Each structure stands twice: as structure tokens, then as C-alpha cells.
Short mmCIF file of C-alpha atoms in Angstrom, two decimals:
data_model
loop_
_atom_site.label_atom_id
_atom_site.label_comp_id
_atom_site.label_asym_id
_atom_site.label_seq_id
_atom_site.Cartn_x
_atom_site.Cartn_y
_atom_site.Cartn_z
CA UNK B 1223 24.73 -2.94 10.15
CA UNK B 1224 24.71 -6.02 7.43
CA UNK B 1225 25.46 -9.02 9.22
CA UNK B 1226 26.60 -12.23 6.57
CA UNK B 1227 24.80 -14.86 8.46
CA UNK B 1228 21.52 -15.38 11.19
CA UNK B 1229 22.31 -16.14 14.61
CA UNK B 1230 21.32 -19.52 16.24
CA UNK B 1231 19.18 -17.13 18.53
CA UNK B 1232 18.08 -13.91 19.39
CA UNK B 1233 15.54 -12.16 21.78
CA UNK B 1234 13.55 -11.27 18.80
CA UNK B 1235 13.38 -11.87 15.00
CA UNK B 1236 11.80 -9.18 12.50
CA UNK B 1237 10.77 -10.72 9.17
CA UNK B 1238 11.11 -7.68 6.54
CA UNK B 1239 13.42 -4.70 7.25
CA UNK B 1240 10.89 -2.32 5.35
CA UNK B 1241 10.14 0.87 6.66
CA UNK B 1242 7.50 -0.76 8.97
CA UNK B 1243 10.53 -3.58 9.84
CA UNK B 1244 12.99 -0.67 10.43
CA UNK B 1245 10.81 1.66 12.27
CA UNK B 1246 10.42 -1.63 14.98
CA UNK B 1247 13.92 -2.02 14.56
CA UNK B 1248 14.02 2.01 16.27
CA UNK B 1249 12.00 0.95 19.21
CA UNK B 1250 14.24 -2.51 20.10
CA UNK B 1251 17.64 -0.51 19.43
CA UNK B 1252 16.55 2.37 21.69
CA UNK B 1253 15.36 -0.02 24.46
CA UNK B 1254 18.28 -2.16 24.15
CA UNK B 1255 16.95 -5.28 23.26
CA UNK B 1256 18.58 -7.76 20.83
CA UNK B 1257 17.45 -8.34 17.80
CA UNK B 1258 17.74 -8.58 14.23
CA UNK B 1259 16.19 -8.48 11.03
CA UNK B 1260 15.76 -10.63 8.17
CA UNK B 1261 14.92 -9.71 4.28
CA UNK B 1262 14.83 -11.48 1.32
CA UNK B 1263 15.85 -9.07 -0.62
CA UNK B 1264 19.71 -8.64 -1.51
CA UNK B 1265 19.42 -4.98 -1.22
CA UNK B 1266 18.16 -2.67 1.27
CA UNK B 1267 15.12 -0.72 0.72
CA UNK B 1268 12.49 -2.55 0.89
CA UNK B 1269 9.11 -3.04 -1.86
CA UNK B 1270 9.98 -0.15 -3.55
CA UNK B 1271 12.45 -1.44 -5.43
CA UNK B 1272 10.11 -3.51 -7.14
CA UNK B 1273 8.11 -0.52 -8.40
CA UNK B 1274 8.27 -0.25 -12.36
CA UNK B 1275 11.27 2.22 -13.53
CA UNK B 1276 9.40 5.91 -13.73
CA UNK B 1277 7.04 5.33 -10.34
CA UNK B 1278 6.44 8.07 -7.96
CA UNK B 1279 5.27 8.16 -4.58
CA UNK B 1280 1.42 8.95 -4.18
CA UNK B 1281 1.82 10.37 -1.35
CA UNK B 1282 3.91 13.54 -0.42
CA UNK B 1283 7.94 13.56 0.35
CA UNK B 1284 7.08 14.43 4.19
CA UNK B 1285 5.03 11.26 4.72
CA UNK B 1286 8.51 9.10 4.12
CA UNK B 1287 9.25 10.79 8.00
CA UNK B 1288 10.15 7.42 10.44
CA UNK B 1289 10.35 7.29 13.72
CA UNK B 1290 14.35 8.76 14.79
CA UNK B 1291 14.25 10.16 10.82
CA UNK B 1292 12.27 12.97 9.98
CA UNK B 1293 12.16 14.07 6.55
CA UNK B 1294 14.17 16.72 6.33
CA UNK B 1295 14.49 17.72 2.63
CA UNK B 1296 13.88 20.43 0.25
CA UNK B 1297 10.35 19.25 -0.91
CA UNK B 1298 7.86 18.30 1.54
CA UNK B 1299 5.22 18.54 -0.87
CA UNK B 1300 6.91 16.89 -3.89
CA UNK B 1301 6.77 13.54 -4.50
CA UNK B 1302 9.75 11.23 -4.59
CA UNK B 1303 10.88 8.73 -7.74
CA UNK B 1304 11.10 5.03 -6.97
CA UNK B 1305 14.96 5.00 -6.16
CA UNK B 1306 15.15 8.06 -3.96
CA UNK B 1307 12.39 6.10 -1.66
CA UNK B 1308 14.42 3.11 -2.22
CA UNK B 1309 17.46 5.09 -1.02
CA UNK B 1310 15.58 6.52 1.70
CA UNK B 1311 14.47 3.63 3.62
CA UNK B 1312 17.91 2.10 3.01
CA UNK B 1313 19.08 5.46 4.81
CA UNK B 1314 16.76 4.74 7.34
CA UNK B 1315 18.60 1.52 8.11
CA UNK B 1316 21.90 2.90 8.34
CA UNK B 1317 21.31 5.99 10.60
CA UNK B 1318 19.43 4.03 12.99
CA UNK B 1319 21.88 1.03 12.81
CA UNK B 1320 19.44 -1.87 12.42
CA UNK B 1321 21.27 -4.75 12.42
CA UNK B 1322 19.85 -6.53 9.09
CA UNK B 1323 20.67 -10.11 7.29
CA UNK B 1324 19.97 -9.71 3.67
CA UNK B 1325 19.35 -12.49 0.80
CA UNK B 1326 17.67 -14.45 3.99
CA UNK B 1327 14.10 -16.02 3.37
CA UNK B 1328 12.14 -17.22 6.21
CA UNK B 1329 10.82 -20.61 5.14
CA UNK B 1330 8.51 -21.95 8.34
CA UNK B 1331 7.87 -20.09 11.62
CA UNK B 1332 6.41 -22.28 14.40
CA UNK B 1333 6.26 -22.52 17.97
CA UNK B 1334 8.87 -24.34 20.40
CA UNK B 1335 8.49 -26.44 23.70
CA UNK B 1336 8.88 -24.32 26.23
CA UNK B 1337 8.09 -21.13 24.75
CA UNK B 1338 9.17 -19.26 21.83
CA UNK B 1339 9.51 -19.45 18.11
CA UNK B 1340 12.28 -21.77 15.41
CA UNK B 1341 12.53 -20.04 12.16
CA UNK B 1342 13.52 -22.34 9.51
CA UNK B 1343 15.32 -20.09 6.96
CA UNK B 1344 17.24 -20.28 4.18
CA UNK B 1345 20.28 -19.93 6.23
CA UNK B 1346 19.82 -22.18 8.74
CA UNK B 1347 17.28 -22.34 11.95
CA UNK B 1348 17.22 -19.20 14.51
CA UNK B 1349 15.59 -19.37 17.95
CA UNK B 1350 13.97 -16.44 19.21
CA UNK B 1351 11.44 -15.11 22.33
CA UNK B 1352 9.43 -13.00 20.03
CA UNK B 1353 8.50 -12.43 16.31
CA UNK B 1354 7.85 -9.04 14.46
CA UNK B 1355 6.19 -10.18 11.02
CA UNK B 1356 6.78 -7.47 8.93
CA UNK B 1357 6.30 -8.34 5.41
CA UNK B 1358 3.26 -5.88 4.84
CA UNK B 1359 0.69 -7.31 2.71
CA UNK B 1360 1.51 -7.12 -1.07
CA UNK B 1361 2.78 -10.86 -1.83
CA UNK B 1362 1.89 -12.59 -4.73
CA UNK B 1363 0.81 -11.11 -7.84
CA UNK B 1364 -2.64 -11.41 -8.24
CA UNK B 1365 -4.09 -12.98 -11.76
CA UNK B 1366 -7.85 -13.42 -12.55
CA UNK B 1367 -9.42 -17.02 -13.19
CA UNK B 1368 -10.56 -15.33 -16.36
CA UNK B 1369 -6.91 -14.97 -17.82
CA UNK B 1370 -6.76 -18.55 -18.55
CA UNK B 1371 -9.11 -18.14 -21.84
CA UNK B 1372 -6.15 -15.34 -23.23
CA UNK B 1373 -4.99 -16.94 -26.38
CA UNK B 1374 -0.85 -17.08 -26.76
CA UNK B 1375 -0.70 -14.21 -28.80
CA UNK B 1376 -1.30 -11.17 -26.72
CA UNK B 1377 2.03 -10.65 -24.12
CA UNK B 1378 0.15 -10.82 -20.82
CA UNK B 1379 2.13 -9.72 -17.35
CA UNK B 1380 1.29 -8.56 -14.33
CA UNK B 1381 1.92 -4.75 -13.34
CA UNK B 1382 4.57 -6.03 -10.84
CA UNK B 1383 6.44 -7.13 -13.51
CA UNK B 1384 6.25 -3.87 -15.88
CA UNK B 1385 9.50 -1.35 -16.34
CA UNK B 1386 8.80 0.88 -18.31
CA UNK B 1387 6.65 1.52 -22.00
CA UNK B 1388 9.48 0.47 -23.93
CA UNK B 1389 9.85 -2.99 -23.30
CA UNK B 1390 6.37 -3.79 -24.68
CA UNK B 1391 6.00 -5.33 -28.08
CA UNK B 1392 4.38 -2.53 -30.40
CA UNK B 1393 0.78 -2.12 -30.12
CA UNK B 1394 -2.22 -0.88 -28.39
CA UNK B 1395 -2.12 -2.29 -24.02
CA UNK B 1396 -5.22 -3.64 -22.35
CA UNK B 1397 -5.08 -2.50 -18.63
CA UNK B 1398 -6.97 -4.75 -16.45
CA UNK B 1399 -7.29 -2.96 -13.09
CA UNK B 1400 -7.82 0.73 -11.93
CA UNK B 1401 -5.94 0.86 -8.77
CA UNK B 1402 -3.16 3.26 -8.45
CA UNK B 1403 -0.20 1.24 -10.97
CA UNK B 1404 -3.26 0.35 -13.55
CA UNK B 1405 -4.49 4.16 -13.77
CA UNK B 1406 -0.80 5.45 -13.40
CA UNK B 1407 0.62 2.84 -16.05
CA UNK B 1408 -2.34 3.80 -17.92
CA UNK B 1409 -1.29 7.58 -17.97
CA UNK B 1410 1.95 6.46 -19.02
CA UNK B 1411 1.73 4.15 -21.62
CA UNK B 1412 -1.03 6.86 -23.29
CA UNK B 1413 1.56 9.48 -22.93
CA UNK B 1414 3.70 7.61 -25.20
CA UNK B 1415 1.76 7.42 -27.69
CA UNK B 1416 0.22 3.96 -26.89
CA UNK B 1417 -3.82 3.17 -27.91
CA UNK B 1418 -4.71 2.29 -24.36
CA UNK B 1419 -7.74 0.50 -23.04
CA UNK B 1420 -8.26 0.28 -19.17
CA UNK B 1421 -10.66 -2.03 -17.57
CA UNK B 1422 -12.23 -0.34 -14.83
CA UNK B 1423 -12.28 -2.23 -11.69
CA UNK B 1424 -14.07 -1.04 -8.07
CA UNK B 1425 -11.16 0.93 -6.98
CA UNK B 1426 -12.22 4.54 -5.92
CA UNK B 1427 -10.20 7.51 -6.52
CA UNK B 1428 -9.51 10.94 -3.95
CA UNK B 1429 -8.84 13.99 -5.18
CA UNK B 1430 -5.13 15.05 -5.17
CA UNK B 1431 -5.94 18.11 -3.19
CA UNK B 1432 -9.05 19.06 -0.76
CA UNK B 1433 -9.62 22.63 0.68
CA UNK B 1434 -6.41 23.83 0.08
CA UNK B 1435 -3.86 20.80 1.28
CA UNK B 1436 -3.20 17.52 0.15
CA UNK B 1437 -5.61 14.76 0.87
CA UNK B 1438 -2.84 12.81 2.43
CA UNK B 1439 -2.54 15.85 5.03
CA UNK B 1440 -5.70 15.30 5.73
CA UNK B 1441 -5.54 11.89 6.12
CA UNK B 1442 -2.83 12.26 8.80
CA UNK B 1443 -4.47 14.82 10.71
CA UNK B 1444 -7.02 13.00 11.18
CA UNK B 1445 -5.31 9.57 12.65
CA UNK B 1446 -3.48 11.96 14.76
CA UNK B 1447 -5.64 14.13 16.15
CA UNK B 1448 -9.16 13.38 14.81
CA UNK B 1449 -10.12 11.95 18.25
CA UNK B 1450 -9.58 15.04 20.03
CA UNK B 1451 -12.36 16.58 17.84
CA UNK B 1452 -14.94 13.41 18.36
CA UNK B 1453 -13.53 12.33 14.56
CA UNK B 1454 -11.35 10.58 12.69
CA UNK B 1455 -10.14 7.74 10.36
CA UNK B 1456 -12.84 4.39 10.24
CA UNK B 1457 -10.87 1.40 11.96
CA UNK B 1458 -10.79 -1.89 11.44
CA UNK B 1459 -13.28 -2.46 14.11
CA UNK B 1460 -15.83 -0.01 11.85
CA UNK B 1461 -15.49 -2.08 8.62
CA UNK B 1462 -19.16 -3.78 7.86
CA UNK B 1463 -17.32 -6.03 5.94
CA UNK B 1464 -14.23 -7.91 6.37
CA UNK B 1465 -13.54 -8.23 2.91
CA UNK B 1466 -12.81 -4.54 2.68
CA UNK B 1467 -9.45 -5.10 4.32
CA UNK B 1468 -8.55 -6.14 1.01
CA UNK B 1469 -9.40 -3.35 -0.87
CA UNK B 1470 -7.36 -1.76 -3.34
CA UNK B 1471 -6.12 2.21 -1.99
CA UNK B 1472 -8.01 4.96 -3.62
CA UNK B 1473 -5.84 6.24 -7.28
CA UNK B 1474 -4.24 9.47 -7.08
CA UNK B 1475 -0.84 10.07 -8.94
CA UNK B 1476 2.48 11.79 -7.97
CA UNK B 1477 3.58 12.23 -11.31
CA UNK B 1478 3.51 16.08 -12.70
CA UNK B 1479 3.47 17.27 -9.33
CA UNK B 1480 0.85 15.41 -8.16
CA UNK B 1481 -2.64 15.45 -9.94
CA UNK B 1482 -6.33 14.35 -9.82
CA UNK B 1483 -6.54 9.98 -11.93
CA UNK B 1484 -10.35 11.18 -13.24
CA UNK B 1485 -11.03 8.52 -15.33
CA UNK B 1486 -14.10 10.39 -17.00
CA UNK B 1487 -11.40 12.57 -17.53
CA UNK B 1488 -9.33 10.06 -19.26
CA UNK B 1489 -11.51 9.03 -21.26
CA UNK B 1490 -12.51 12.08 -23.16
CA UNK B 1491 -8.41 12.45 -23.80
CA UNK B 1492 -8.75 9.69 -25.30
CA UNK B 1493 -8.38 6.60 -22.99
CA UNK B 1494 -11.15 3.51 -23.99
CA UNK B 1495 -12.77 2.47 -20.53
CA UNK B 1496 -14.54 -0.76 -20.71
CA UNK B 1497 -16.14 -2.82 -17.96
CA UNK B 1498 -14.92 -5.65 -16.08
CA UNK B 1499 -13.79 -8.76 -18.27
CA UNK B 1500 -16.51 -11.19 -18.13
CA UNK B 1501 -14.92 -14.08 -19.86
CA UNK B 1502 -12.23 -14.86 -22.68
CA UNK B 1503 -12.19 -17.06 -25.22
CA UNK B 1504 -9.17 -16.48 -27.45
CA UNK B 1505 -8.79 -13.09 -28.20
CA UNK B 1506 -12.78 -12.43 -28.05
CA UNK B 1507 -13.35 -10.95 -24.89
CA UNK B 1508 -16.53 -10.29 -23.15
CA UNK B 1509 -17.65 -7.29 -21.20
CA UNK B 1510 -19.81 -6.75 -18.13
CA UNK B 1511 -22.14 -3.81 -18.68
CA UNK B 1512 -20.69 -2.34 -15.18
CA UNK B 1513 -18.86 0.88 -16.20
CA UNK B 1514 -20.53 3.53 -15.46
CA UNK B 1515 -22.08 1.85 -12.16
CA UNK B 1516 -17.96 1.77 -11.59
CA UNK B 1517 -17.24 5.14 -12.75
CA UNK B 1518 -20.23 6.37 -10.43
CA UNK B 1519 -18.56 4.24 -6.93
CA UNK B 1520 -14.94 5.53 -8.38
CA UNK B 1521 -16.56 9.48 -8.23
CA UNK B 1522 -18.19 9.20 -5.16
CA UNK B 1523 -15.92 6.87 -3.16
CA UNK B 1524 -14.18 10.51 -1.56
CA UNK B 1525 -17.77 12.09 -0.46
CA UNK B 1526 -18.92 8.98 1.11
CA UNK B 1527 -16.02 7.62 2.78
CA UNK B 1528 -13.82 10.71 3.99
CA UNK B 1529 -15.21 13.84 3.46
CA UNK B 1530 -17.24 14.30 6.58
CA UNK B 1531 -14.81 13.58 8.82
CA UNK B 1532 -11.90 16.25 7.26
CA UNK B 1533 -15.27 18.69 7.10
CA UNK B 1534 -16.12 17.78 10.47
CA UNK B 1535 -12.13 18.13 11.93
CA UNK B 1536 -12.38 21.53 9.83
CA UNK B 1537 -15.34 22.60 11.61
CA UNK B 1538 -14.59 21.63 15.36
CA UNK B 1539 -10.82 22.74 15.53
CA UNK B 1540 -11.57 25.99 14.13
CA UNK B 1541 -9.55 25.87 10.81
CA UNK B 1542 -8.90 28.60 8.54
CA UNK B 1543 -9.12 26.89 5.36
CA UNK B 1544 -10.70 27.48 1.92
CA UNK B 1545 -13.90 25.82 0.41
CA UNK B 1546 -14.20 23.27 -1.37
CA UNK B 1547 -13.95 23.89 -4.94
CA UNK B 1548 -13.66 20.81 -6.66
CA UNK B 1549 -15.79 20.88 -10.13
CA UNK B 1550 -16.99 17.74 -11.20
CA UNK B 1551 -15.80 16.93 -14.56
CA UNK B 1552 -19.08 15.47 -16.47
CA UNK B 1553 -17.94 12.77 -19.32
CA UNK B 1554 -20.03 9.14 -19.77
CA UNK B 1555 -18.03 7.28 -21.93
CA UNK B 1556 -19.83 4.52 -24.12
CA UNK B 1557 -19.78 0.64 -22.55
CA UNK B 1558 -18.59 -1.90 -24.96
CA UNK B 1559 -20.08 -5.57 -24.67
CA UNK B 1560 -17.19 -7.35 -26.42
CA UNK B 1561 -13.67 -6.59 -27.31
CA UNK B 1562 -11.80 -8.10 -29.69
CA UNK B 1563 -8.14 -8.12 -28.66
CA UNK B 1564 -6.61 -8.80 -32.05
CA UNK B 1565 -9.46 -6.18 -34.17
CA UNK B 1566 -8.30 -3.74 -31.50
CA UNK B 1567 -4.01 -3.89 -32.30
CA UNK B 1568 -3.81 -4.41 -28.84
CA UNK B 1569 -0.64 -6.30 -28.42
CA UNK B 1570 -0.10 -6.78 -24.38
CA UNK B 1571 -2.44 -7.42 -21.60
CA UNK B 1572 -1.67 -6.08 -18.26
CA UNK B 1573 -2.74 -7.66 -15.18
CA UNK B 1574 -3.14 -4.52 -12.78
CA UNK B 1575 -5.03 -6.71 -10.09
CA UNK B 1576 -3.14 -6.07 -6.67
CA UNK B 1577 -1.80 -8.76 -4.59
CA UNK B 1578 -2.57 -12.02 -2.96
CA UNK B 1579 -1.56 -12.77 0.89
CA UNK B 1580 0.89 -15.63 0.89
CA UNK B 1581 1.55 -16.43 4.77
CA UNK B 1582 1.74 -19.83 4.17
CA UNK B 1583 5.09 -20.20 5.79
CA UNK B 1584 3.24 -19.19 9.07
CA UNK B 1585 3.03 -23.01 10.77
CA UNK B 1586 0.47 -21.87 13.04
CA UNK B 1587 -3.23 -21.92 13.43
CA UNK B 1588 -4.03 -18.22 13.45
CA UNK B 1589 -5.29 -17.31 9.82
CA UNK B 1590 -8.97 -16.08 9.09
CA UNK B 1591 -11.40 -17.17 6.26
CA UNK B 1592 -9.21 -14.76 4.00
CA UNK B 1593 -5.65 -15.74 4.67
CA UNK B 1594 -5.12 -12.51 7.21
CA UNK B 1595 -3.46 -13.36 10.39
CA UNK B 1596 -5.85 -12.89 13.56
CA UNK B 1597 -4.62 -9.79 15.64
CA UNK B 1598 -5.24 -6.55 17.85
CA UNK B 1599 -3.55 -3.71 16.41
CA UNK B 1600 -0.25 -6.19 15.88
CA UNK B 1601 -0.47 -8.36 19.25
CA UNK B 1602 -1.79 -11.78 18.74
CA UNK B 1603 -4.03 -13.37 21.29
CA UNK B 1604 -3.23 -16.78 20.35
CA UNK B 1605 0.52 -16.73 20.37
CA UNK B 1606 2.32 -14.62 22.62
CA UNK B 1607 5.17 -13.18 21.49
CA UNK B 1608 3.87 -12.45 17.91
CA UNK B 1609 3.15 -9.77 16.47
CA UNK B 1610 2.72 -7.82 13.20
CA UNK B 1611 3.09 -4.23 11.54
CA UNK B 1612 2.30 -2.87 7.73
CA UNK B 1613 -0.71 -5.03 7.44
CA UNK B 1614 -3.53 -3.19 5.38
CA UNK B 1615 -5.87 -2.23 8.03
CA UNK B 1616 -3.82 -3.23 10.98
CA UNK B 1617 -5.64 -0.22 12.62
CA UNK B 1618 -6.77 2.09 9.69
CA UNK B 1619 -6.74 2.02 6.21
CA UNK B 1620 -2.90 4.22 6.88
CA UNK B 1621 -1.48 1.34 8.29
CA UNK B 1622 0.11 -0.40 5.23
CA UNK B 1623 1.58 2.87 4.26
CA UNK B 1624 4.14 5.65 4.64
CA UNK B 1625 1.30 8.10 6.41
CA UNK B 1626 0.21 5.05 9.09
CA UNK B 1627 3.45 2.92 9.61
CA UNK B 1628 5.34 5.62 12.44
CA UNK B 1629 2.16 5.29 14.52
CA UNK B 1630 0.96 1.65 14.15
CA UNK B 1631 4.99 1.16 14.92
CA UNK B 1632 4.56 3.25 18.42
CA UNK B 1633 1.34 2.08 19.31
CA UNK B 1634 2.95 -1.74 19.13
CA UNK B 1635 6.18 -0.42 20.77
CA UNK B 1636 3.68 0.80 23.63
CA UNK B 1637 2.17 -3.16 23.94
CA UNK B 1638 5.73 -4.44 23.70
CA UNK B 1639 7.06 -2.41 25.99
CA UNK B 1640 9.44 -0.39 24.50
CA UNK B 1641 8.50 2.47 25.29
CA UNK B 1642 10.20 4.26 28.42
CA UNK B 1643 8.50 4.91 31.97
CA UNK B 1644 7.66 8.46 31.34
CA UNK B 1645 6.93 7.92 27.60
CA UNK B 1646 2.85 6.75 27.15
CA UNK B 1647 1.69 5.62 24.45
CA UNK B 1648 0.19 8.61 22.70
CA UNK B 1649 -3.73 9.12 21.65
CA UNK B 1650 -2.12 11.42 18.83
CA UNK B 1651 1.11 12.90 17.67
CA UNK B 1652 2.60 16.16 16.80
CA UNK B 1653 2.37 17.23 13.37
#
């Protein structure tokens, strides 16, 4: 239900009616609390509609199931265009009756005397008890220090602002970034006919398929019931590092059915891989001699960081699946030490670099080093009556994404509680 204006209070405010805003949204509306969420957006569904024009989920059709709305379609294991997910979560909204205020941006959250939050917004101030941010974690557009040596010429944007391969002047394309839109633009724009060079970043890549099922199946199997089988998906609380919260997701693609993003592979079609940009002057820019230590992290990143657990679920649940039979595809493209942007034709300069936290509007003292609110899977310690869902790495590296959201969103509803008497909190799910 699209309601024209915010209340002057609620029991509780969600910031982002997402699929991770929406699938809170199912937990208040079947409890009966009161609430409602806000969005910035004028139209329902979410990020996805700022996807460029021909994207494609990377994961499968039956991942985009939320909690009261299974996916219930003809292709499970296809993989849906930008405006059918668009559609979808904007579905979602409808059938489960969230009561949403659109065009509404929430300008300062703080605390109030006497307990609870004021949310300044652009329509006016709203008192609540509690606060659901749910604005996942892809904010601003993130641009290099290194872009501002780019000379005029070259049109520079950022992938989030990209359509489609016709709107670029004519010319050769500089990708700067090998997460999944820099190696799926990439694809793309070479497809068309474009001279493409891609600057190969420390993204790693997973293979589209592992013994005989998807590696997103995989991926929720284990989250679900991994722990029954003494494995699972790494959580937060196993990262060495914090800064790998901020990781770019492993490439895959969606497109063509769904396929492997080898960038060896790439290459010998015809793709120029260079290193990381070093510095610009002008149009001279120079190279780190880093690829093919990237290209090496990028192969392995699947064998080091999943493959024993799936192996090890395989093993101790007593699955009937096929080997593995994955053939490494054995290509070392040459490393360039300079490029020169105008020698080259190349006429546009994207910026595929991910995204920058912006939670500045948060008017409270509960940010780490790295601009990531402080938080136990969603609950914060230092404000009660906050909380958060479709952070990267809320829990696992799932949570900012169709495969993790249903989960992180009943484990919350569980700490809320939501959830009714005879209704746990659940260690795992059914498939």
C-alpha cells in the first residue's frame, strides 16, 4: 500500500523497501506491528532499477524466493533481466501489503529523550520506537584518486551510470574494475564490436557451475544446512581481516544462460587485460606489473575460499553428485607498462570500482574505522532499537544478496521478536 505522506509516528520506521526492507516488512505485518517504510526512490523495486539496460541476475531465478513469496515461475534455473527483478520485488510489496512512502529521503536519524528515534526526512520529522536500516550497502559510486590525472578528452563514467553500448561515443572502452558489471560490461561492449581493454582489479571469480549444480546452490546449501554437517559458509566473525567486508562478490554472469567470466579466457578472444592503473597524466597512463599475480588470486579465489566446504557438505551428507570436471583454461596474456589512451582509440573510460558506504545521515556514534555501522547479525549494542539487514557480511558473505537476505531477515525477526511462540528461530531452512 503507497501511502502520499510519513506519519508523525510509528512503532517502527524501515529505511529502504528493498527486498531486504520488504522481507522485514513480512515479519512486522504478520506480527501486527505498525510500521512503515520509506524509499527514495519514486518507484518500487528497489537497486535494481539502477542496473544498466541489458543486466541479468547472477544468480538463479529461484534465489529471488522472499519470505511469504516463493518463486514460483517457469525457470528456476534461468536468470532474470533487470526489469523482471525490478517487477518482482515491486510484486513482493504488493502481495504482502507493505505499507511504503515513496520519493521520501531520510535526511538525519538520531536518538530522542526518553527513548526512541526522530527521522528528519524530506517530508517532514517521524517519531518512531525502533529503526530497520535497510539501505544495503552499495551507496556512492566509487572513483579512484588516480582519475583526477584523466585528461578532458576521454568520456569517463562510472558503471552505475552506463545503459547500454550505444550511448558511448565511438571508440575503443577502458574498463577499470573486474567485479561482476566491469567483466559483464566488458563482455558486452566486446560483443558489439567494441576494442575493449579491462583493468584487472583483485576481484575473484567462481565457476558458473560446480559438480553438477550451480555454485549459488551450493552456496545456499551450505548457509542452510552446512552446520548440520560440521560446515558451512565463513562468517563475519571468521574474516582475518575486516577490510574484506568490503570486498567486491566473486564475477560470474547470467547472460547466455549463465556462463563461466574467465578472464584468461577473454583475453585470448581478444579482450586486452592490463594491470591496475598506477597513475595518469593526460592520456599517458601507467601500469602496475600486477596482472598475472591478479589473474593467479582471480583463478584460485574458488579452491581456496569455497571449495572445501561444498566438498566437505558433499562428503558428510552422502550426496550423489558428479566430479568435478572443471578444466583449467591455460592463457598468460602479455602485461603492458604504459597505455596510451589516445594511441589506443580508446574513447571512454569506465569506472567499474564498486561502491562507497555513505551513512553519514546516521547522527549517532556507532560507525567503525571503515564507515560500517557496529552490529550483531543486525541488533546494535549501542542503541537499542536499531537495527540493520542487506549489509555485506551482516552474517556471511550471502547477506547483501538475493541467496542471504530471507535468512538474515528471520534470524533478526527471531531477536525482534517477531517470530511466534511455537516458531524458533531456525539453525537452517528447508530447501
Amino acid at each position: 500500500m503507497i501511502h502520499d505522506h510519513v506519519p508523525k509516528a510509528v512503532e517502527t520506521v524501515i529505511i529502504g523497501a528493498g527486498q531486504a526492507g520488504l522481507a522485514m516488512s513480512w515479519y512486522l505485518g504478520r506480527a501486527g506491528r505498525d510500521h512503515i517504510l520509506l524509499d527514495r526512490r519514486e518507484l518500487l523495486g528497489g537497486g535494481w532499477r539502477d542496473r544498466w539496460n541489458s543486466f541479468r541476475l547472477v544468480t538463479p531465478n529461484w534465489s529471488a524466493s522472499f519470505p511469504g513469496f516463493p518463486y514460483e515461475g517457469e525457470d528456476p534455473d534461468g536468470f532474470m533481466p533487470r526489469d523482471e527483478i525490478a517487477a518482482r520485488v515491486a510484486g513482493y510489496s504488493v502481495a504482502i501489503d507493505a505499507p511504503i512512502v515513496l520519493g521520501t529521503t531520510v535526511e538525519r536519524l538520531s536518538t530522542r529523550d526518553g527513548g526512541g528515534f526522530l527521522l528528519e526526512t524530506s517530508d517532514g520529522p517521524i517519531g518512531c520506537r525502533d529503526v530497520i536500516v535497510a539501505t544495503g550497502g552499495f551507496h556512492t559510486p566509487k572513483i579512484p584518486g588516480v582519475a583526477a590525472g584523466l585528461a578532458s578528452r576521454p568520456t569517463q563514467i562510472h558503471s552505475h551510470n552506463y545503459t547500454e553500448e550505444a550511448d558511448l561515443p565511438p571508440g575503443a572502452v577502458l574498463i577499470v574494475g573486474t567485479g561482476q558489471s566491469g567483466v559483464q560490461m566488458a563482455e558486452e561492449l566486446f560483443a558489439a564490436g567494441r576494442r575493449v581493454y579491462l583493468s584487472v582489479g583483485s576481484a575473484g571469480r567462481y565457476p558458473r557451475r560446480y559438480r553438477g549444480k550451480d555454485v549459488v546452490w551450493w552456496f545456499d546449501q551450505l548457509q542452510r544446512h552446512g552446520a548440520e554437517f560440521g560446515t558451512g559458509l565463513p562468517t563475519i566473525d571468521n574474516l582475518p581481516d575486516p577490510r574484506m567486508r568490503l570486498a567486491t562478490f566473486p564475477h560470474m554472469s547470467g547472460h547466455g544462460g549463465g556462463h563461466d567470466t574467465n578472464l584468461r579466457r577473454m583475453a585470448a578472444d581478444g579482450i586486452t587485460l592490463v594491470g591496475h592503473l598506477d597513475a595518469i597524466d593526460g592520456e599517458k597512463v601507467r601500469l602496475a606489473p600486477d596482472l598475472e599475480k591478479s589473474l593467479a588470486r582471480a583463478d584460485s579465489y574458488f579452491d581456496d575460499r569455497a571449495r572445501t566446504s561444498i566438498d566437505l557438505l558433499i562428503t558428510r551428507a552422502k550426496m550423489d553428485v558428479p566430479p568435478d570436471d572443471r578444466v583449467p583454461f591455460a592463457f598468460d596474456p602479455p602485461e603492458l607498462p604504459e597505455l596510451d589512451l589516445a594511441a589506443a582509440g580508446i574513447s571512454t573510460v569506465i569506472w567499474a570500482c564498486g561502491y562507497r558506504l555513505d551513512f553519514g545521515w546516521l547522527d549517532l556514534p556507532i560507525l567503525d574505522d571503515f564507515g560500517v555501522p557496529r552490529q550483531n547479525r543486525g541488533v546494535s549494542a549501542e542503541v537499542p532499537g536499531l537495527y540493520f539487514i542487506g549489509l555485506p557480511w551482516l552474517h556471511t558473505a550471502m547477506s547483501a544478496t538475493l541467496v542471504g537476505v530471507g535468512l538474515d531477515a528471520e534470524h533478526l525477526a527471531g531477536r525482534m521478536g517477531l517470530l511466534k511462540a511455537d516458531e524458533p528461530v531456525r539453525a537452517s531452512a528447508k530447501s
